[in-house]
Amino acid sequence: MRSCSVCRCVPKWQYQKLLSRLFQVTNEPVLLHKPGSTERQKLDSTLDTMIINGPYHVPICIDSNELSSGQPRRQILHSKTLVNFYHASGEQIKSAIESCLIARKTWSRTSFDERAKIFLKAADLVSDKYRMELLASTILGQAKTIFQAEIDAAAELADFLRFNVKFASGFWAAIPPFNFTAIAGNLASAPALMGNVVIWKPADTSIYSNYLVYRLEVH
């Protein structure tokens, strides 16, 4: 098997030289959130704060620019607005594609180990620092129960990011379903891990949790 000159793929036989060969993956523990538990208290507090401080603003993100376009739309929480956001214009979509293709020249030549370290750090942020915010945004924005949010936005997303380091493959458009924060984060991050560039178009009804995943990966 030869390395691809276009997408800079890594042949399987070379994987013994990579971080993925040494990195041991274990599943992220699922927290039970029993009444009175520490994690339940933290989540309840985060939910209250998120409701009080809303509505939030989610811009169109191209490079490091935060943009708007036309009239704002709403991700609703029953009669309350959780998030105001925008649909990108045709010109903004074109600009995002051009920006991705420029970034690809550098990103595709970044070593696998360096790309892996970025997403492994993101997994750690999911499982700790941003865990409760991700759970709260998924519960409020996507009408999930606490347990459904826990196995999706925390445990499964962290597992996706870590286990992807163990797997090996142009230009991607990530258009995830509305009801799984983990799948949304995985669809956008897995191709990037392999040196590709990605345009991420979240579902209108899961815009806030997807934006938080984007922000923590930027972090």
Tab-separated table of C-alpha atoms in Angstrom:
chain	number	residue	atom	x	y	z
A	1	MET	CA	0.000	0.000	0.000
A	2	ARG	CA	1.335	3.428	-0.907
A	3	SER	CA	0.710	6.815	0.612
A	4	CYS	CA	-1.768	8.937	-1.394
A	5	SER	CA	-0.156	12.092	-2.810
A	6	VAL	CA	-3.497	13.916	-2.813
A	7	CYS	CA	-4.898	13.250	0.674
A	8	ARG	CA	-1.630	12.314	2.410
A	9	CYS	CA	-3.126	9.080	3.766
A	10	VAL	CA	-0.957	7.032	6.124
A	11	PRO	CA	-0.420	3.400	5.049
A	12	LYS	CA	-1.525	0.877	7.663
A	13	TRP	CA	1.951	-0.618	7.906
A	14	GLN	CA	3.300	2.728	9.112
A	15	TYR	CA	0.910	2.904	12.044
A	16	GLN	CA	3.379	1.140	14.293
A	17	LYS	CA	5.342	4.412	14.264
A	18	LEU	CA	2.396	6.534	15.381
A	19	LEU	CA	0.984	7.670	18.692
A	20	SER	CA	-2.105	5.559	17.952
A	21	ARG	CA	0.044	2.456	18.337
A	22	LEU	CA	0.893	3.382	21.926
A	23	PHE	CA	-2.338	5.033	22.996
A	24	GLN	CA	-4.628	2.721	24.966
A	25	VAL	CA	-8.327	3.565	24.804
A	26	THR	CA	-10.887	2.857	27.513
A	27	ASN	CA	-14.557	3.776	27.479
A	28	GLU	CA	-15.553	6.979	29.240
A	29	PRO	CA	-17.399	6.111	32.493
A	30	VAL	CA	-21.125	6.875	32.411
A	31	LEU	CA	-22.222	8.943	35.406
A	32	LEU	CA	-25.529	7.875	36.951
A	33	HIS	CA	-26.684	11.321	38.177
A	34	LYS	CA	-28.549	9.868	41.141
A	35	PRO	CA	-30.529	12.424	43.180
A	36	GLY	CA	-28.199	14.068	45.682
A	37	SER	CA	-25.018	12.944	43.900
A	38	THR	CA	-22.255	15.445	43.170
A	39	GLU	CA	-22.720	15.185	39.406
A	40	ARG	CA	-26.506	15.670	39.712
A	41	GLN	CA	-26.030	18.799	41.801
A	42	LYS	CA	-23.551	20.197	39.269
A	43	LEU	CA	-25.894	19.430	36.375
A	44	ASP	CA	-28.933	20.951	38.086
A	45	SER	CA	-26.947	24.119	38.754
A	46	THR	CA	-25.728	24.255	35.142
A	47	LEU	CA	-29.270	23.780	33.806
A	48	ASP	CA	-30.580	26.625	35.982
A	49	THR	CA	-27.744	28.928	34.920
A	50	MET	CA	-28.170	28.106	31.226
A	51	ILE	CA	-31.895	28.867	31.348
A	52	ILE	CA	-31.417	32.121	33.262
A	53	ASN	CA	-28.584	33.429	31.074
A	54	GLY	CA	-30.192	32.611	27.708
A	55	PRO	CA	-30.882	33.268	24.947
A	56	TYR	CA	-27.372	32.702	23.617
A	57	HIS	CA	-25.883	33.926	20.343
A	58	VAL	CA	-24.321	31.451	17.907
A	59	PRO	CA	-22.536	33.118	14.963
A	60	ILE	CA	-21.458	31.679	11.623
A	61	CYS	CA	-17.790	30.782	12.168
A	62	ILE	CA	-15.410	31.097	9.203
A	63	ASP	CA	-11.718	31.028	10.077
A	64	SER	CA	-11.546	33.072	13.286
A	65	ASN	CA	-14.354	35.379	12.148
A	66	GLU	CA	-17.781	35.308	13.793
A	67	LEU	CA	-20.404	36.451	11.287
A	68	SER	CA	-24.147	36.957	10.929
A	69	SER	CA	-26.451	36.788	7.925
A	70	GLY	CA	-30.000	38.062	7.480
A	71	GLN	CA	-32.624	37.693	10.161
A	72	PRO	CA	-31.682	35.627	13.221
A	73	ARG	CA	-33.391	32.273	13.698
A	74	ARG	CA	-34.196	30.586	16.975
A	75	GLN	CA	-33.528	27.261	18.604
A	76	ILE	CA	-36.513	27.129	20.892
A	77	LEU	CA	-37.132	25.642	24.328
A	78	HIS	CA	-40.933	25.471	24.371
A	79	SER	CA	-41.997	29.128	24.709
A	80	LYS	CA	-38.465	30.313	25.493
A	81	THR	CA	-35.643	30.969	23.034
A	82	LEU	CA	-32.494	29.056	23.897
A	83	VAL	CA	-30.304	30.357	21.046
A	84	ASN	CA	-30.378	32.925	18.268
A	85	PHE	CA	-28.419	31.867	15.180
A	86	TYR	CA	-28.148	32.443	11.422
A	87	HIS	CA	-28.282	30.509	8.176
A	88	ALA	CA	-25.165	31.175	6.117
A	89	SER	CA	-25.597	33.007	2.817
A	90	GLY	CA	-24.388	31.580	-0.484
A	91	GLU	CA	-21.374	33.865	-0.400
A	92	GLN	CA	-20.513	32.832	3.133
A	93	ILE	CA	-20.706	29.158	2.210
A	94	LYS	CA	-18.420	29.825	-0.760
A	95	SER	CA	-16.035	31.703	1.524
A	96	ALA	CA	-16.020	28.805	4.010
A	97	ILE	CA	-15.160	26.325	1.252
A	98	GLU	CA	-12.329	28.526	-0.038
A	99	SER	CA	-11.014	28.989	3.492
A	100	CYS	CA	-11.076	25.229	4.122
A	101	LEU	CA	-9.142	24.481	0.953
A	102	ILE	CA	-6.465	27.014	1.913
A	103	ALA	CA	-6.196	25.574	5.436
A	104	ARG	CA	-5.989	22.044	4.035
A	105	LYS	CA	-2.520	22.690	2.600
A	106	THR	CA	-1.113	22.987	6.106
A	107	TRP	CA	-3.500	20.767	8.062
A	108	SER	CA	-3.151	17.751	5.756
A	109	ARG	CA	0.624	17.865	6.234
A	110	THR	CA	0.430	18.111	10.012
A	111	SER	CA	1.619	14.838	11.520
A	112	PHE	CA	-0.967	12.327	12.665
A	113	ASP	CA	0.413	12.503	16.187
A	114	GLU	CA	-0.095	16.281	16.356
A	115	ARG	CA	-3.648	15.994	15.000
A	116	ALA	CA	-4.387	13.188	17.456
A	117	LYS	CA	-3.191	15.247	20.425
A	118	ILE	CA	-5.696	17.991	19.569
A	119	PHE	CA	-8.671	15.628	19.597
A	120	LEU	CA	-7.469	13.719	22.653
A	121	LYS	CA	-7.347	17.028	24.507
A	122	ALA	CA	-10.871	17.768	23.242
A	123	ALA	CA	-11.998	14.403	24.644
A	124	ASP	CA	-10.583	15.335	28.041
A	125	LEU	CA	-12.458	18.655	27.932
A	126	VAL	CA	-15.680	16.807	27.056
A	127	SER	CA	-15.309	14.406	29.960
A	128	ASP	CA	-14.437	17.065	32.535
A	129	LYS	CA	-14.458	20.847	32.052
A	130	TYR	CA	-17.336	21.113	29.560
A	131	ARG	CA	-19.258	17.975	30.531
A	132	MET	CA	-22.126	19.669	32.387
A	133	GLU	CA	-22.540	22.416	29.781
A	134	LEU	CA	-22.755	19.830	27.011
A	135	LEU	CA	-25.283	17.806	28.983
A	136	ALA	CA	-27.403	20.878	29.769
A	137	SER	CA	-27.385	22.143	26.165
A	138	THR	CA	-28.422	18.688	24.929
A	139	ILE	CA	-31.180	18.330	27.529
A	140	LEU	CA	-32.617	21.792	26.886
A	141	GLY	CA	-32.062	22.036	23.141
A	142	GLN	CA	-32.763	18.466	22.060
A	143	ALA	CA	-35.291	17.348	24.695
A	144	LYS	CA	-33.186	14.493	26.053
A	145	THR	CA	-33.367	12.999	29.506
A	146	ILE	CA	-30.371	13.260	31.820
A	147	PHE	CA	-29.294	9.689	31.089
A	148	GLN	CA	-29.777	10.084	27.322
A	149	ALA	CA	-27.631	13.231	27.385
A	150	GLU	CA	-24.981	11.533	29.541
A	151	ILE	CA	-24.466	8.591	27.191
A	152	ASP	CA	-24.583	10.875	24.126
A	153	ALA	CA	-23.020	14.291	24.731
A	154	ALA	CA	-20.457	13.127	27.286
A	155	ALA	CA	-19.569	9.424	27.229
A	156	GLU	CA	-20.109	8.623	23.545
A	157	LEU	CA	-18.582	11.848	22.241
A	158	ALA	CA	-15.471	11.352	24.381
A	159	ASP	CA	-15.274	7.740	23.169
A	160	PHE	CA	-15.570	8.806	19.529
A	161	LEU	CA	-12.728	11.304	19.903
A	162	ARG	CA	-10.450	8.827	21.648
A	163	PHE	CA	-11.201	5.692	19.663
A	164	ASN	CA	-10.785	7.588	16.373
A	165	VAL	CA	-7.086	7.865	17.201
A	166	LYS	CA	-6.904	4.094	16.804
A	167	PHE	CA	-8.380	4.113	13.285
A	168	ALA	CA	-6.992	5.131	9.983
A	169	SER	CA	-8.730	8.385	5.835
A	170	GLY	CA	-10.372	15.137	0.855
A	171	PHE	CA	-12.898	17.656	1.753
A	172	TRP	CA	-15.845	16.822	3.994
A	173	ALA	CA	-19.285	18.240	4.709
A	174	ALA	CA	-20.533	17.158	8.147
A	175	ILE	CA	-24.349	17.354	8.318
A	176	PRO	CA	-25.272	15.548	11.540
A	177	PRO	CA	-28.704	14.501	12.849
A	178	PHE	CA	-30.360	16.685	15.460
A	179	ASN	CA	-30.694	14.101	18.208
A	180	PHE	CA	-27.098	13.016	18.928
A	181	THR	CA	-24.502	15.529	20.089
A	182	ALA	CA	-21.852	12.798	20.032
A	183	ILE	CA	-22.528	11.916	16.388
A	184	ALA	CA	-22.402	15.598	15.430
A	185	GLY	CA	-19.013	16.032	17.081
A	186	ASN	CA	-17.734	12.808	15.569
A	187	LEU	CA	-18.857	13.564	12.002
A	188	ALA	CA	-16.913	16.821	12.081
A	189	SER	CA	-13.823	15.685	13.987
A	190	ALA	CA	-13.058	12.218	12.574
A	191	PRO	CA	-12.221	13.459	9.039
A	192	ALA	CA	-10.193	16.338	10.522
A	193	LEU	CA	-8.202	13.854	12.604
A	194	MET	CA	-7.132	12.161	9.366
A	195	GLY	CA	-5.897	15.430	7.846
A	196	ASN	CA	-9.032	16.481	6.005
A	197	VAL	CA	-10.880	19.797	6.183
A	198	VAL	CA	-14.528	19.988	7.173
A	199	ILE	CA	-17.510	22.314	6.859
A	200	TRP	CA	-19.854	21.631	9.769
A	201	LYS	CA	-23.554	22.346	9.267
A	202	PRO	CA	-25.466	21.540	12.483
A	203	ALA	CA	-29.199	20.877	12.538
A	204	ASP	CA	-31.245	23.951	13.467
A	205	THR	CA	-32.678	22.090	16.443
A	206	SER	CA	-29.290	21.165	17.957
A	207	ILE	CA	-27.346	24.315	17.171
A	208	TYR	CA	-26.204	25.152	20.706
A	209	SER	CA	-24.745	21.807	21.792
A	210	ASN	CA	-22.967	21.531	18.420
A	211	TYR	CA	-21.566	25.043	18.832
A	212	LEU	CA	-20.219	24.171	22.296
A	213	VAL	CA	-18.415	21.146	20.823
A	214	TYR	CA	-16.952	23.422	18.136
A	215	ARG	CA	-15.811	25.935	20.765
A	216	LEU	CA	-14.142	23.318	22.974
A	217	GLU	CA	-12.250	21.931	19.969
A	218	VAL	CA	-11.086	25.463	19.143
A	219	HIS	CA	-10.045	25.746	22.791
